[in-house]
Coordinates of C-alpha atoms in Angstrom, one line a residue:
X1 CA 33.9 -42.7 9.1
X2 CA 30.2 -42.1 10.0
X3 CA 30.7 -38.3 9.5
X4 CA 32.1 -39.0 6.0
X5 CA 29.1 -41.2 5.1
X6 CA 26.6 -38.6 6.4
X7 CA 28.3 -35.8 4.4
X8 CA 28.4 -38.1 1.3
X9 CA 24.7 -38.9 1.7
X10 CA 23.8 -35.2 2.2
X11 CA 25.7 -34.3 -1.0
X12 CA 23.7 -37.0 -2.9
X13 CA 20.4 -35.6 -1.5
X14 CA 21.4 -32.1 -2.4
X15 CA 22.2 -33.2 -6.0
X16 CA 18.6 -34.2 -6.4
X17 CA 17.2 -30.9 -5.3
X18 CA 15.7 -28.5 -7.9
X19 CA 16.7 -24.8 -8.1
X20 CA 13.9 -23.6 -5.8
X21 CA 14.8 -26.1 -3.1
X22 CA 18.5 -25.3 -3.5
X23 CA 17.8 -21.6 -2.9
X24 CA 15.8 -22.4 0.2
X25 CA 18.6 -24.6 1.5
X26 CA 21.2 -21.9 0.7
X27 CA 19.2 -19.3 2.6
X28 CA 18.7 -21.6 5.6
X29 CA 22.5 -22.3 5.8
X30 CA 23.3 -18.6 5.4
X31 CA 20.9 -17.8 8.3
X32 CA 22.5 -20.4 10.5
X33 CA 26.0 -19.1 9.8
X34 CA 24.9 -15.5 10.4
X35 CA 23.2 -16.3 13.7
X36 CA 26.3 -18.2 14.9
X37 CA 28.5 -15.2 14.0
X38 CA 26.1 -12.8 15.8
X39 CA 26.2 -14.8 19.0
X40 CA 30.0 -15.1 18.9
X41 CA 30.5 -11.3 18.5
X42 CA 27.4 -9.9 20.4
X43 CA 29.2 -9.0 23.6
X44 CA 31.9 -7.2 21.6
X45 CA 29.2 -5.4 19.6
X46 CA 27.5 -4.3 22.9
X47 CA 30.8 -2.8 24.2
X48 CA 31.7 -1.1 20.9
X49 CA 28.2 0.5 20.5
X50 CA 27.8 1.5 24.1
X51 CA 31.3 2.9 24.6
X52 CA 32.1 4.1 21.1
X53 CA 33.7 7.2 22.5
X54 CA 35.3 5.5 25.5
X55 CA 34.0 4.0 28.8
X56 CA 31.4 6.2 30.6
X57 CA 30.0 5.6 34.0
X58 CA 26.2 4.8 33.6
X59 CA 25.6 6.2 37.1
X60 CA 27.1 9.7 36.9
X61 CA 28.3 9.8 33.2
X62 CA 31.9 10.4 34.3
X63 CA 34.7 9.3 31.9
X64 CA 37.2 8.8 34.8
X65 CA 36.8 5.1 34.7
X66 CA 39.2 2.2 35.2
X67 CA 39.0 -1.6 34.8
X68 CA 38.1 -3.5 37.9
X69 CA 38.5 -7.2 37.2
X70 CA 36.1 -9.7 35.8
X71 CA 33.0 -11.4 37.2
X72 CA 31.3 -14.4 35.5
X73 CA 33.4 -13.7 32.3
X74 CA 32.3 -10.0 32.1
X75 CA 34.7 -7.1 32.4
X76 CA 33.9 -4.8 35.3
X77 CA 34.8 -1.1 35.7
X78 CA 35.1 1.3 38.6
X79 CA 34.2 5.0 38.4
X80 CA 36.7 7.1 40.3
X81 CA 34.2 9.9 40.7
X82 CA 31.1 8.2 42.2
X83 CA 33.0 5.1 43.4
X84 CA 30.4 2.7 41.8
X85 CA 31.3 -0.3 39.8
X86 CA 29.5 -1.5 36.7
X87 CA 29.9 -3.8 33.6
X88 CA 29.1 -3.4 29.9
X89 CA 25.4 -4.0 30.5
X90 CA 24.6 -2.0 33.6
X91 CA 21.5 0.2 33.2
X92 CA 20.4 -1.6 30.0
X93 CA 17.7 -4.0 29.1
X94 CA 20.0 -6.9 29.8
X95 CA 21.1 -5.7 33.3
X96 CA 20.4 -8.0 36.2
X97 CA 19.2 -10.8 34.0
X98 CA 19.8 -14.5 34.6
X99 CA 18.7 -15.5 31.1
X100 CA 21.4 -16.2 28.4
X101 CA 22.0 -13.9 25.5
X102 CA 20.4 -16.6 23.2
X103 CA 17.1 -16.2 25.0
X104 CA 17.1 -12.5 24.5
X105 CA 18.0 -12.8 20.8
X106 CA 15.0 -15.2 20.4
X107 CA 12.8 -12.8 22.3
X108 CA 13.8 -9.8 20.2
X109 CA 13.1 -11.9 17.1
X110 CA 9.7 -12.7 18.4
X111 CA 9.0 -8.9 19.0
X112 CA 9.9 -8.2 15.4
X113 CA 7.6 -10.9 14.2
X114 CA 4.8 -9.5 16.3
X115 CA 4.4 -12.5 18.7
X116 CA 2.3 -11.9 21.8
X117 CA 3.8 -11.9 25.3
X118 CA 2.4 -15.4 26.0
X119 CA 3.7 -16.8 22.6
X120 CA 7.2 -15.3 23.3
X121 CA 7.1 -16.7 26.9
X122 CA 6.4 -20.2 25.5
X123 CA 9.1 -19.8 22.9
X124 CA 11.9 -19.2 25.4
X125 CA 10.5 -21.1 28.3
X126 CA 9.7 -18.3 30.8
X127 CA 6.5 -17.3 32.6
X128 CA 4.1 -14.7 31.2
X129 CA 5.1 -12.1 33.8
X130 CA 8.8 -12.4 33.0
X131 CA 8.0 -12.1 29.3
X132 CA 6.1 -8.9 30.0
X133 CA 9.0 -7.4 31.9
X134 CA 11.4 -8.5 29.1
X135 CA 9.3 -6.7 26.5
X136 CA 9.2 -3.4 28.5
X137 CA 12.8 -3.5 29.5
X138 CA 13.7 -3.6 25.8
X139 CA 11.1 -1.0 24.9
X140 CA 12.2 1.4 27.7
X141 CA 15.6 1.4 26.1
X142 CA 14.4 1.6 22.5
X143 CA 12.3 4.7 23.5
X144 CA 15.4 6.5 24.8
X145 CA 17.5 5.3 21.8
X146 CA 15.0 6.6 19.2
X147 CA 14.3 9.9 21.0
X148 CA 11.6 12.2 19.7
X149 CA 13.1 12.5 16.2
X150 CA 13.6 15.3 13.8
X151 CA 11.7 16.2 10.5
X152 CA 12.5 18.7 7.8
X153 CA 11.5 19.6 4.2
X154 CA 7.8 19.0 3.5
X155 CA 6.4 17.7 6.8
X156 CA 2.9 16.3 7.2
X157 CA 1.3 16.7 10.6
X158 CA -1.8 15.2 12.2
X159 CA -3.1 13.4 15.3
X160 CA -4.9 10.3 16.1
X161 CA -6.7 9.1 19.3
X162 CA -6.5 6.0 21.4
X163 CA -8.9 5.3 24.3
X164 CA -7.3 5.8 27.7
X165 CA -6.6 2.4 29.4
X166 CA -5.8 1.3 32.9
X167 CA -5.1 -2.2 31.8
X168 CA -3.0 -4.2 34.3
X169 CA -3.9 -2.2 37.4
X170 CA -5.7 -4.1 40.2
X171 CA -7.5 -3.2 43.4
X172 CA -5.1 -5.3 45.5
X173 CA -2.2 -3.0 44.4
X174 CA -4.0 0.0 45.9
X175 CA -5.1 1.4 42.6
X176 CA -8.3 3.4 42.6
X177 CA -10.2 3.6 39.3
X178 CA -10.8 7.3 38.5
X179 CA -13.8 6.5 36.3
X180 CA -16.4 3.7 35.8
X181 CA -14.7 0.8 34.0
X182 CA -15.5 -0.1 30.4
X183 CA -16.7 -3.7 30.4
X184 CA -15.4 -6.0 27.8
X185 CA -13.5 -3.4 25.9
X186 CA -16.4 -1.1 25.0
X187 CA -15.8 2.3 23.6
X188 CA -15.5 5.4 25.6
X189 CA -18.7 6.8 27.0
X190 CA -18.2 10.4 26.1
X191 CA -19.0 11.3 22.5
X192 CA -16.4 12.9 20.2
X193 CA -12.9 13.8 21.4
X194 CA -12.8 13.8 25.2
X195 CA -10.3 13.5 28.1
X196 CA -10.9 9.7 28.0
X197 CA -8.8 9.6 24.8
X198 CA -5.1 10.0 24.4
X199 CA -3.9 12.2 21.6
X200 CA -1.0 10.8 19.5
X201 CA 0.7 13.6 17.6
X202 CA 2.4 12.5 14.4
X203 CA 4.7 14.1 11.9
X204 CA 6.4 12.5 8.9
X205 CA 8.6 14.1 6.2
X206 CA 9.2 12.9 2.6
X207 CA 12.4 11.1 3.8
X208 CA 10.2 8.9 6.1
X209 CA 11.5 10.5 9.3
X210 CA 8.8 10.1 11.9
X211 CA 7.7 11.8 15.1
X212 CA 5.1 9.8 17.0
X213 CA 4.4 10.8 20.6
X214 CA 1.5 10.7 23.1
X215 CA 1.1 14.3 24.0
X216 CA -2.1 14.9 26.1
X217 CA -5.6 13.8 26.9
X218 CA -8.3 15.2 24.6
X219 CA -7.8 17.9 22.0
X220 CA -4.3 19.1 21.3
X221 CA -3.5 22.7 21.8
X222 CA -1.0 25.0 20.0
X223 CA 1.1 25.2 23.2
X224 CA 1.4 21.4 23.4
X225 CA 2.4 21.3 19.7
X226 CA 5.0 23.9 20.2
X227 CA 6.4 22.2 23.3
X228 CA 6.8 19.0 21.3
X229 CA 8.0 20.3 17.9
X230 CA 10.0 23.4 18.8
X231 CA 13.4 21.6 18.9
X232 CA 12.4 18.8 16.5
X233 CA 11.2 20.6 13.4
X234 CA 13.5 22.4 10.9
X235 CA 12.8 26.2 10.9
X236 CA 12.7 26.2 7.1
X237 CA 10.3 23.3 6.7
X238 CA 6.8 23.5 5.1
X239 CA 4.1 21.9 7.2
X240 CA 1.0 20.3 5.8
X241 CA -2.0 19.8 8.1
X242 CA -5.8 19.5 8.0
X243 CA -8.0 22.4 9.0
X244 CA -7.5 22.1 12.8
X245 CA -7.1 25.5 14.3
X246 CA -4.3 24.6 16.7
X247 CA -1.9 24.2 13.9
X248 CA -2.6 27.7 12.6
X249 CA -1.4 29.3 15.9
X250 CA 1.4 26.8 16.2
X251 CA 2.7 27.7 12.7
X252 CA 2.5 31.4 13.5
X253 CA 4.4 31.1 16.8
X254 CA 7.3 29.2 15.1
X255 CA 7.0 31.2 11.9
X256 CA 6.6 28.1 9.7
X257 CA 5.3 28.0 6.2
X258 CA 1.9 26.4 6.6
X259 CA -0.2 24.6 3.9
X260 CA -3.7 23.7 5.1
X261 CA -5.6 20.9 3.3
X262 CA -9.2 21.9 3.8
X263 CA -12.1 19.5 4.5
X264 CA -13.2 17.7 1.4
X265 CA -10.0 18.1 -0.5
X266 CA -7.2 15.6 -0.7
X267 CA -4.2 17.7 -1.9
X268 CA -3.1 21.2 -2.7
X269 CA -0.6 20.8 -5.5
X270 CA 2.3 18.8 -4.2
X271 CA 1.1 19.3 -0.6
X272 CA -1.1 16.7 1.1
X273 CA -1.4 14.6 4.3
X274 CA -1.8 11.2 2.6
X275 CA 1.4 9.8 4.1
X276 CA 0.5 10.7 7.7
X277 CA -3.0 9.3 7.2
X278 CA -1.6 6.1 5.9
X279 CA 0.8 6.0 8.9
X280 CA -2.2 6.3 11.3
X281 CA -4.1 3.5 9.4
X282 CA -1.1 1.1 9.6
X283 CA -0.5 2.0 13.3
X284 CA -4.1 1.1 14.3
X285 CA -3.9 -2.2 12.4
X286 CA -0.6 -2.9 14.2
X287 CA -2.0 -1.9 17.6
X288 CA -5.1 -4.1 17.2
X289 CA -3.1 -7.3 18.0
X290 CA -2.4 -6.1 21.6
X291 CA -6.1 -6.0 22.5
X292 CA -5.6 -2.7 24.3
X293 CA -2.5 -1.0 25.6
X294 CA -2.2 0.5 29.1
X295 CA -1.8 4.3 28.7
X296 CA 1.3 4.3 31.0
X297 CA 3.1 2.1 28.5
X298 CA 1.7 3.8 25.3
X299 CA 4.9 5.8 24.7
X300 CA 6.8 2.5 24.6
X301 CA 4.6 1.1 21.9
X302 CA 4.9 4.2 19.8
X303 CA 8.7 4.0 20.0
X304 CA 8.4 0.3 19.1
X305 CA 6.4 1.1 16.0
X306 CA 8.7 3.9 15.0
X307 CA 11.7 1.6 15.4
X308 CA 10.1 -1.0 13.2
X309 CA 9.3 1.6 10.5
X310 CA 12.8 3.1 10.7
X311 CA 14.5 -0.3 10.1
X312 CA 11.9 -1.8 7.9
X313 CA 14.3 -2.4 4.9
X314 CA 16.7 -4.6 6.9
X315 CA 16.7 -8.4 7.0
X316 CA 15.0 -10.0 9.9
X317 CA 18.3 -11.3 11.5
X318 CA 19.9 -7.9 11.2
X319 CA 16.9 -6.2 12.8
X320 CA 17.0 -8.8 15.6
X321 CA 20.6 -8.1 16.3
X322 CA 20.1 -4.3 16.1
X323 CA 17.1 -4.4 18.4
X324 CA 19.2 -6.0 21.1
X325 CA 22.1 -3.7 20.5
X326 CA 19.9 -0.6 20.6
X327 CA 18.4 -1.8 23.9
X328 CA 21.9 -1.7 25.4
X329 CA 23.3 1.6 24.0
X330 CA 21.4 4.1 26.3
X331 CA 21.7 4.2 30.1
X332 CA 18.2 3.4 31.4
X333 CA 17.1 2.1 34.8
X334 CA 15.1 -1.0 33.9
X335 CA 14.6 -2.4 37.4
X336 CA 11.3 -4.2 37.7
X337 CA 10.2 -2.2 40.8
X338 CA 9.9 0.9 38.6
X339 CA 7.0 -0.5 36.6
X340 CA 4.5 -0.9 39.4
X341 CA 3.9 2.8 40.1
X342 CA 4.6 4.1 36.6
X343 CA 2.6 6.9 35.2
X344 CA 1.8 7.8 31.6
X345 CA 4.7 9.6 29.8
X346 CA 3.6 12.7 27.9
X347 CA 5.9 15.0 26.1

């Protein structure tokens, strides 16, 4: 009887709402139903996305796999080749976790919204250290899922620089600082482009496909450009760059059509580097919220930004679900012990 009364009273309240309030209520109810549906089908989505071509052993990539019972409601498998057992989440961001799926969904949503590690920790009720590991377990997998990328057609290329950072390293861990520390986040001591800055090489085509990779310290060379782009740029593409000399030799080596935008000019007909310059501006604004990023994790943040740009047109709930699914698809060792001695990842 009480349920009927409450429903009746709700209907009466709804009848008094204006169109704007009704739209807000409709969207809220839609989100609640969508989240409920996501949670109910998430494990199935994990399995279908990860094993879309059949079960594969995450340890040796063998397809000679058989089912091996259930543990805690999760299907386990046995690899007949390496004799190791695994489940749907082995070697993923969610492997070896004691947190429920709901907590990971909430955390992924916080990452999309740009919450800090501390804010996300408070949101799901874990410590800051756990929140840090959760972020990088997800990002390690997202980096592998996104890969380097591929660009074609008219491709704009450029580079930007971020100060090298040893954030998070402490003397008690045995770490030895290779240079005098920069107090209170001051700028690098060497003027101009030096080996105290990390070069982020960027390419973007007119279809908004992006390559965004930390490549080296200091100035980029034609050899480094070739090592990165050789398998990731279409041989028939037209590259647009500034007047940097390394791109001249790089274009010659790969026999690419090269349009240089000379200093003081903004475009050459339809060819320009406005999109890549805009990408760099937006990247620096996005990076500012982190108050400095350790160089050893810089490639993770570049993959994070690239993922956000690639799925920018989707609704927040869809992006939240996809971030979690994409952190399960690749086989990645996300054990916490691997983070302590990690070194910077350069292509």
